[in-house]
Short mmCIF file of C-alpha atoms and ligand atoms in Angstrom, two decimals:
data_model
loop_
_atom_site.label_atom_id
_atom_site.label_comp_id
_atom_site.label_asym_id
_atom_site.label_seq_id
_atom_site.Cartn_x
_atom_site.Cartn_y
_atom_site.Cartn_z
CA UNK N 1 0.00 0.00 0.00
CA UNK N 2 1.34 3.46 -0.86
CA UNK N 3 1.84 5.84 2.03
CA UNK N 4 0.30 8.26 2.73
CA UNK N 5 -2.67 6.74 0.99
CA UNK N 6 -4.20 9.09 -1.60
CA UNK N 7 -7.62 10.47 -0.60
CA UNK N 8 -9.86 12.15 -3.16
CA UNK N 9 -10.29 15.85 -2.41
CA UNK N 10 -13.43 17.80 -3.23
CA UNK N 11 -13.46 21.61 -3.14
CA UNK N 12 -10.44 23.89 -2.99
CA UNK N 13 -7.22 22.49 -1.57
CA UNK N 14 -6.47 25.74 0.29
CA UNK N 15 -9.77 25.43 2.15
CA UNK N 16 -9.06 21.80 2.94
CA UNK N 17 -5.58 22.73 4.18
CA UNK N 18 -7.08 25.40 6.44
CA UNK N 19 -9.69 22.98 7.77
CA UNK N 20 -6.94 20.50 8.64
CA UNK N 21 -4.78 23.21 10.24
CA UNK N 22 -7.73 24.47 12.28
CA UNK N 23 -7.79 21.08 14.03
CA UNK N 24 -4.24 21.67 15.27
CA UNK N 25 -3.61 25.39 15.74
CA UNK N 26 -4.91 26.80 19.02
CA UNK N 27 -4.80 30.16 20.75
CA UNK N 28 -1.29 30.86 22.01
CA UNK N 29 0.48 28.60 19.50
CA UNK N 30 3.63 29.55 17.60
CA UNK N 31 3.55 28.57 13.94
CA UNK N 32 5.53 28.96 10.72
CA UNK N 33 4.41 30.01 7.26
CA UNK N 34 7.45 29.05 5.18
CA UNK N 35 6.06 30.59 1.94
CA UNK N 36 4.13 33.74 2.89
CA UNK N 37 3.28 34.66 -0.73
CA UNK N 38 0.20 36.88 -0.76
CA UNK N 39 -0.40 36.29 2.95
CA UNK N 40 -3.59 34.23 2.90
CA UNK N 41 -2.09 31.42 4.95
CA UNK N 42 -0.27 33.85 7.25
CA UNK N 43 -3.54 35.71 7.95
CA UNK N 44 -5.34 32.42 8.60
CA UNK N 45 -2.62 31.25 11.00
CA UNK N 46 -2.57 34.61 12.81
CA UNK N 47 -6.33 34.42 13.38
CA UNK N 48 -6.10 30.90 14.76
CA UNK N 49 -3.05 31.46 16.96
CA UNK N 50 -4.80 34.51 18.44
CA UNK N 51 -3.32 37.49 20.28
CA UNK N 52 -1.19 35.33 22.57
CA UNK N 53 0.24 33.34 19.66
CA UNK N 54 2.92 34.13 17.11
CA UNK N 55 3.47 33.55 13.40
CA UNK N 56 6.86 33.47 11.69
CA UNK N 57 6.18 34.28 8.03
CA UNK N 58 8.94 33.86 5.49
CA UNK N 59 9.35 34.45 1.77
CA UNK N 60 12.31 34.74 -0.56
CA UNK N 61 10.72 37.70 -2.41
CA UNK N 62 10.34 41.17 -0.94
CA UNK N 63 7.32 41.73 -3.24
CA UNK N 64 5.61 38.75 -1.61
CA UNK N 65 6.24 40.00 1.90
CA UNK N 66 4.83 43.43 0.99
CA UNK N 67 1.71 41.78 -0.40
CA UNK N 68 1.43 39.47 2.61
CA UNK N 69 1.74 42.39 5.04
CA UNK N 70 -1.26 44.09 3.41
CA UNK N 71 -3.30 40.89 3.68
CA UNK N 72 -2.39 40.37 7.32
CA UNK N 73 -3.00 43.79 8.84
CA UNK N 74 -2.37 43.55 12.60
CA UNK N 75 -5.50 43.22 14.69
CA UNK N 76 -6.26 42.92 18.36
CA UNK N 77 -7.60 39.39 17.81
CA UNK N 78 -4.68 38.13 15.73
CA UNK N 79 -1.22 36.85 16.57
CA UNK N 80 1.88 38.95 16.20
CA UNK N 81 3.83 38.24 13.02
CA UNK N 82 7.58 38.22 12.46
CA UNK N 83 8.30 38.78 8.76
CA UNK N 84 11.43 37.11 7.43
CA UNK N 85 12.91 37.86 3.99
CA UNK N 86 14.96 34.83 3.05
CA UNK N 87 15.27 31.32 1.70
CA UNK N 88 13.44 28.75 3.81
CA UNK N 89 16.29 26.30 3.13
CA UNK N 90 18.15 28.48 5.65
CA UNK N 91 15.36 28.42 8.21
CA UNK N 92 17.65 27.72 11.12
CA UNK N 93 19.50 31.01 10.54
CA UNK N 94 16.24 32.90 10.97
CA UNK N 95 14.17 31.12 13.62
CA UNK N 96 15.15 31.33 17.32
CA UNK N 97 16.81 28.13 18.58
CA UNK N 98 14.39 28.18 21.52
CA UNK N 99 11.63 27.28 19.07
CA UNK N 100 13.14 23.87 18.25
CA UNK N 101 10.49 21.32 19.24
CA UNK N 102 7.91 24.02 19.88
CA UNK N 103 6.18 24.94 16.62
CA UNK N 104 2.60 23.77 16.39
CA UNK N 105 2.41 23.99 12.61
CA UNK N 106 4.66 24.53 9.60
CA UNK N 107 2.93 25.48 6.35
CA UNK N 108 4.48 25.21 2.89
CA UNK N 109 2.32 26.40 0.00
CA UNK N 110 4.78 25.72 -2.81
CA UNK N 111 5.19 27.08 -6.33
CA UNK N 112 5.24 30.70 -7.49
CA UNK N 113 3.66 33.91 -6.25
CA UNK N 114 0.23 34.31 -7.90
CA UNK N 115 0.19 37.70 -9.63
CA UNK N 116 3.97 37.93 -9.27
CA UNK N 117 7.10 36.67 -11.01
CA UNK N 118 6.30 33.11 -12.11
CA UNK N 119 9.96 32.31 -12.70
CA UNK N 120 10.65 32.44 -8.95
CA UNK N 121 9.36 29.11 -7.68
CA UNK N 122 10.13 26.84 -4.79
CA UNK N 123 12.49 24.03 -5.83
CA UNK N 124 12.94 20.43 -4.80
CA UNK N 125 16.38 20.66 -3.10
CA UNK N 126 15.67 23.82 -1.06
CA UNK N 127 12.14 22.67 -0.23
CA UNK N 128 13.40 19.34 1.13
CA UNK N 129 16.14 21.11 3.13
CA UNK N 130 13.50 23.43 4.59
CA UNK N 131 11.16 20.52 5.42
CA UNK N 132 13.97 18.80 7.29
CA UNK N 133 14.56 21.92 9.42
CA UNK N 134 10.83 22.49 9.91
CA UNK N 135 10.47 18.94 11.22
CA UNK N 136 13.09 19.65 13.89
CA UNK N 137 11.22 22.82 14.90
CA UNK N 138 7.83 21.10 15.09
CA UNK N 139 6.48 20.08 18.48
CA UNK N 140 5.42 16.49 19.10
CA UNK N 141 1.85 16.32 17.79
CA UNK N 142 2.45 19.38 15.59
CA UNK N 143 1.46 19.40 11.94
CA UNK N 144 3.31 19.81 8.65
CA UNK N 145 1.13 21.03 5.79
CA UNK N 146 2.55 21.04 2.25
CA UNK N 147 0.67 21.97 -0.92
CA UNK N 148 2.50 20.93 -4.08
CA UNK N 149 1.67 22.33 -7.53
CA UNK N 150 2.72 20.16 -10.43
CA UNK N 151 1.84 22.21 -13.52
CA UNK N 152 4.81 24.58 -13.65
CA UNK N 153 8.37 23.65 -14.68
CA UNK N 154 9.98 21.69 -11.86
CA UNK N 155 6.64 21.25 -10.04
CA UNK N 156 6.21 17.54 -10.70
CA UNK N 157 9.83 16.87 -9.73
CA UNK N 158 9.33 18.89 -6.53
CA UNK N 159 6.18 16.93 -5.62
CA UNK N 160 8.01 13.61 -6.12
CA UNK N 161 10.90 14.83 -3.97
CA UNK N 162 8.58 15.99 -1.17
CA UNK N 163 6.68 12.69 -1.22
CA UNK N 164 9.94 10.72 -1.15
CA UNK N 165 11.21 12.88 1.73
CA UNK N 166 8.00 12.19 3.69
CA UNK N 167 8.32 8.47 3.05
CA UNK N 168 11.93 8.48 4.26
CA UNK N 169 10.81 10.28 7.42
CA UNK N 170 7.76 8.10 7.89
CA UNK N 171 8.92 6.92 11.35
CA UNK N 172 8.79 10.56 12.52
CA UNK N 173 5.06 10.92 11.74
CA UNK N 174 2.14 9.54 13.70
CA UNK N 175 -0.21 9.87 10.74
CA UNK N 176 -0.42 11.47 7.35
CA UNK N 177 -2.85 12.30 4.57
CA UNK N 178 -2.43 12.89 0.85
CA UNK N 179 -5.33 14.75 -0.74
CA UNK N 180 -5.60 14.79 -4.52
CA UNK N 181 -8.47 16.41 -6.47
CA UNK N 182 -9.80 14.13 -9.21
CA UNK N 183 -10.62 14.83 -12.85
CA UNK N 184 -7.74 17.25 -13.38
CA UNK N 185 -4.55 16.82 -15.33
CA UNK N 186 -1.56 17.14 -12.96
CA UNK N 187 -3.70 18.20 -9.98
CA UNK N 188 -2.09 19.89 -6.98
CA UNK N 189 -1.54 17.64 -3.97
CA UNK N 190 -1.99 18.44 -0.30
CA UNK N 191 0.25 16.52 2.09
CA UNK N 192 -0.47 16.71 5.80
CA UNK N 193 1.58 14.92 8.44
CA UNK N 194 1.40 14.94 12.23
CA UNK N 195 4.72 14.66 14.04
CA UNK N 196 5.16 11.63 16.26
CA UNK N 197 4.74 12.31 19.96
C1 LIG O 201 2.14 29.73 -3.86
S1 LIG O 201 3.05 31.08 -3.16
C2 LIG O 201 2.55 31.04 -1.46
C3 LIG O 201 1.12 31.43 -1.23
C4 LIG O 201 0.86 31.95 0.16
N1 LIG O 201 1.08 30.96 1.20
C5 LIG O 201 -0.49 32.61 0.32
O1 LIG O 201 -1.26 32.25 1.22
O2 LIG O 201 -0.77 33.54 -0.44
C6 LIG O 201 4.71 30.45 -3.06
C7 LIG O 201 5.69 31.44 -2.49
O3 LIG O 201 6.91 30.76 -2.20
C8 LIG O 201 7.95 31.71 -2.30
N2 LIG O 201 9.25 31.05 -2.39
C9 LIG O 201 9.83 30.48 -3.47
N3 LIG O 201 11.02 29.95 -3.14
C10 LIG O 201 11.19 30.19 -1.81
C11 LIG O 201 12.24 29.87 -0.89
N4 LIG O 201 13.31 29.18 -1.28
N5 LIG O 201 12.11 30.29 0.39
C12 LIG O 201 10.99 30.99 0.79
N6 LIG O 201 9.97 31.31 -0.05
C13 LIG O 201 10.07 30.90 -1.34
C14 LIG O 201 7.57 32.52 -3.54
O4 LIG O 201 8.22 33.76 -3.54
C15 LIG O 201 6.05 32.61 -3.39
O5 LIG O 201 5.67 33.82 -2.81
#
């Protein structure tokens, strides 16, 4: 049997990802958005972590961080956000060491910035390096959420690399899901994995 077993997804993958994350992220949690992009995931995480929580939001493009900042205007009911301009492959240079083993969620929404420069995409080697670091930062019972897009150059290769990485790290996860919409050519894939306690 292939692991994680593919499950048909209906509706938008981003909504499904948020529904899954909502089951994990609680008020006061510290979480990571490793690809802030236009800030939709950052804003979602900030709402769920609440005023006593914190979000570390990272992107390699300054244009993305500017867009994400607008989407995630600070509010009294949302978590504080630390914006990080940089490559998530170098996560450990940017996140405090004290957070190792303490993140409740790490979110990777891969690919390029919608409405931005489509030639700047996440890539298999740096994504896998970042996932490895994110796993170290995750708390026991925390969740890793990765959305892979396969339609752009390098996307299919990146998805295969992420899936292989998850399989190699299988012993580190208590459970995992792989959601794939049907009836689409090269559909995006949502991978969710809960870190072993
Ligand atoms: C699909 S978008 C993210 C969407 C975003 N989460 C949202 O809610 O709007 C992918 C983002 O990954 C960023 N990215 C690409 N390579 C990266 C890297 N090595 N490190 C960090 N971010 C990267 C891109 O700049 C782009 O903004």
